[in-house]
Amino acid sequence: MTTPGRREDPSSRRMIDLATGILMGLRGCSARDAFDDLVKAVHQTGIGPAALATALAHLVGGKGDGVPHQAEAALIWGHLLAARVASTVSAAVAE
C-alpha cells in the first residue's frame, strides 16, 4: 500500500500492529487471520489501513469520538466488542 520509493510511516505500522493484536485478542485468532480481517475491512470500506487501525484502537480504548472512521470500525467489529463485554459481565456475575 505504499508507493515505491516512499518509506512507510512508522506510527502507521505501529497502529496496524496494534489493531492486529486487538483483533487477535477479540477473535482468538492468529496474527495472519487478524491482519487479513483488517485488509478485508479496508477493501470493504475504502478506508486506509492505518486510519481503520487507529479507529479500532480508539474504539476499544474508549477514547471518544475524536478519531475519524470510528463509526465504520464499530460497524465492522462492534459485535466482537459486545461479545467481549457480555462475557466479562457474565464472569463478574458468576464470581
mmCIF file of C-alpha atoms in Angstrom:
data_model
loop_
_atom_site.group_PDB
_atom_site.id
_atom_site.type_symbol
_atom_site.label_atom_id
_atom_site.label_comp_id
_atom_site.label_asym_id
_atom_site.label_seq_id
_atom_site.Cartn_x
_atom_site.Cartn_y
_atom_site.Cartn_z
ATOM 1 C CA MET A 1 0.000 0.000 0.000
ATOM 2 C CA THR A 2 2.994 2.266 -0.021
ATOM 3 C CA THR A 3 4.267 3.884 -3.163
ATOM 4 C CA PRO A 4 7.691 2.846 -4.423
ATOM 5 C CA GLY A 5 10.464 4.994 -3.044
ATOM 6 C CA ARG A 6 8.456 6.211 -0.053
ATOM 7 C CA ARG A 7 9.105 4.893 3.396
ATOM 8 C CA GLU A 8 6.179 3.754 5.439
ATOM 9 C CA ASP A 9 5.277 5.958 8.395
ATOM 10 C CA PRO A 10 6.430 4.018 11.482
ATOM 11 C CA SER A 11 3.478 5.260 13.525
ATOM 12 C CA SER A 12 1.099 3.853 10.897
ATOM 13 C CA ARG A 13 2.822 0.493 11.091
ATOM 14 C CA ARG A 14 2.558 0.550 14.883
ATOM 15 C CA MET A 15 -1.176 1.280 14.686
ATOM 16 C CA ILE A 16 -1.684 -1.570 12.216
ATOM 17 C CA ASP A 17 0.270 -3.903 14.515
ATOM 18 C CA LEU A 18 -1.791 -2.707 17.491
ATOM 19 C CA ALA A 19 -5.069 -3.277 15.630
ATOM 20 C CA THR A 20 -3.865 -6.722 14.585
ATOM 21 C CA GLY A 21 -3.165 -7.536 18.224
ATOM 22 C CA ILE A 22 -6.569 -6.234 19.267
ATOM 23 C CA LEU A 23 -8.269 -8.406 16.664
ATOM 24 C CA MET A 24 -6.216 -11.422 17.753
ATOM 25 C CA GLY A 25 -7.452 -10.914 21.299
ATOM 26 C CA LEU A 26 -11.064 -10.291 20.345
ATOM 27 C CA ARG A 27 -11.296 -13.103 17.819
ATOM 28 C CA GLY A 28 -8.863 -15.568 19.352
ATOM 29 C CA CYS A 29 -7.131 -15.966 16.015
ATOM 30 C CA SER A 30 -3.649 -15.898 14.536
ATOM 31 C CA ALA A 31 -1.809 -12.731 13.572
ATOM 32 C CA ARG A 32 -2.268 -13.615 9.906
ATOM 33 C CA ASP A 33 -6.041 -14.058 10.280
ATOM 34 C CA ALA A 34 -6.317 -10.798 12.210
ATOM 35 C CA PHE A 35 -4.314 -8.923 9.565
ATOM 36 C CA ASP A 36 -6.462 -10.488 6.839
ATOM 37 C CA ASP A 37 -9.538 -9.252 8.717
ATOM 38 C CA LEU A 38 -8.125 -5.717 8.699
ATOM 39 C CA VAL A 39 -7.310 -5.963 4.980
ATOM 40 C CA LYS A 40 -10.839 -7.213 4.259
ATOM 41 C CA ALA A 41 -12.248 -4.200 6.122
ATOM 42 C CA VAL A 42 -10.000 -1.888 4.083
ATOM 43 C CA HIS A 43 -11.399 -3.373 0.874
ATOM 44 C CA GLN A 44 -14.990 -3.154 2.134
ATOM 45 C CA THR A 45 -14.767 0.463 3.263
ATOM 46 C CA GLY A 46 -12.105 2.021 1.066
ATOM 47 C CA ILE A 47 -10.542 3.484 4.215
ATOM 48 C CA GLY A 48 -6.787 3.142 4.572
ATOM 49 C CA PRO A 49 -5.379 0.506 6.917
ATOM 50 C CA ALA A 50 -3.733 2.969 9.308
ATOM 51 C CA ALA A 51 -6.922 5.021 9.602
ATOM 52 C CA LEU A 52 -9.056 1.932 10.288
ATOM 53 C CA ALA A 53 -6.472 0.605 12.739
ATOM 54 C CA THR A 54 -6.456 3.915 14.606
ATOM 55 C CA ALA A 55 -10.250 3.972 14.722
ATOM 56 C CA LEU A 56 -10.353 0.421 16.103
ATOM 57 C CA ALA A 57 -7.723 1.182 18.753
ATOM 58 C CA HIS A 58 -9.601 4.276 19.892
ATOM 59 C CA LEU A 59 -12.912 2.424 19.866
ATOM 60 C CA VAL A 60 -11.521 -0.351 22.064
ATOM 61 C CA GLY A 61 -9.726 2.122 24.323
ATOM 62 C CA GLY A 62 -12.836 4.242 24.811
ATOM 63 C CA LYS A 63 -11.048 7.384 23.664
ATOM 64 C CA GLY A 64 -14.236 9.103 22.496
ATOM 65 C CA ASP A 65 -15.338 10.124 19.054
ATOM 66 C CA GLY A 66 -12.419 12.373 18.133
ATOM 67 C CA VAL A 67 -10.917 9.959 15.602
ATOM 68 C CA PRO A 68 -12.268 9.604 12.063
ATOM 69 C CA HIS A 69 -13.872 6.337 10.971
ATOM 70 C CA GLN A 70 -14.884 5.097 14.430
ATOM 71 C CA ALA A 71 -18.413 4.521 13.149
ATOM 72 C CA GLU A 72 -17.082 2.272 10.400
ATOM 73 C CA ALA A 73 -14.880 0.395 12.879
ATOM 74 C CA ALA A 74 -17.890 -0.079 15.159
ATOM 75 C CA LEU A 75 -19.967 -1.440 12.272
ATOM 76 C CA ILE A 76 -17.246 -3.902 11.305
ATOM 77 C CA TRP A 77 -16.005 -5.043 14.721
ATOM 78 C CA GLY A 78 -18.653 -3.851 17.179
ATOM 79 C CA HIS A 79 -20.091 -7.344 17.557
ATOM 80 C CA LEU A 80 -16.702 -8.543 18.819
ATOM 81 C CA LEU A 81 -16.603 -5.797 21.416
ATOM 82 C CA ALA A 82 -20.173 -6.516 22.507
ATOM 83 C CA ALA A 83 -19.364 -10.209 22.899
ATOM 84 C CA ARG A 84 -16.268 -9.351 24.980
ATOM 85 C CA VAL A 85 -18.278 -7.065 27.264
ATOM 86 C CA ALA A 86 -21.005 -9.682 27.644
ATOM 87 C CA SER A 87 -18.507 -12.385 28.615
ATOM 88 C CA THR A 88 -16.791 -10.039 31.090
ATOM 89 C CA VAL A 89 -20.107 -9.166 32.714
ATOM 90 C CA SER A 90 -21.090 -12.849 32.886
ATOM 91 C CA ALA A 91 -17.795 -13.726 34.533
ATOM 92 C CA ALA A 92 -18.168 -10.921 37.065
ATOM 93 C CA VAL A 93 -21.710 -12.007 37.942
ATOM 94 C CA ALA A 94 -20.585 -15.621 38.363
ATOM 95 C CA GLU A 95 -17.978 -14.594 40.949
#
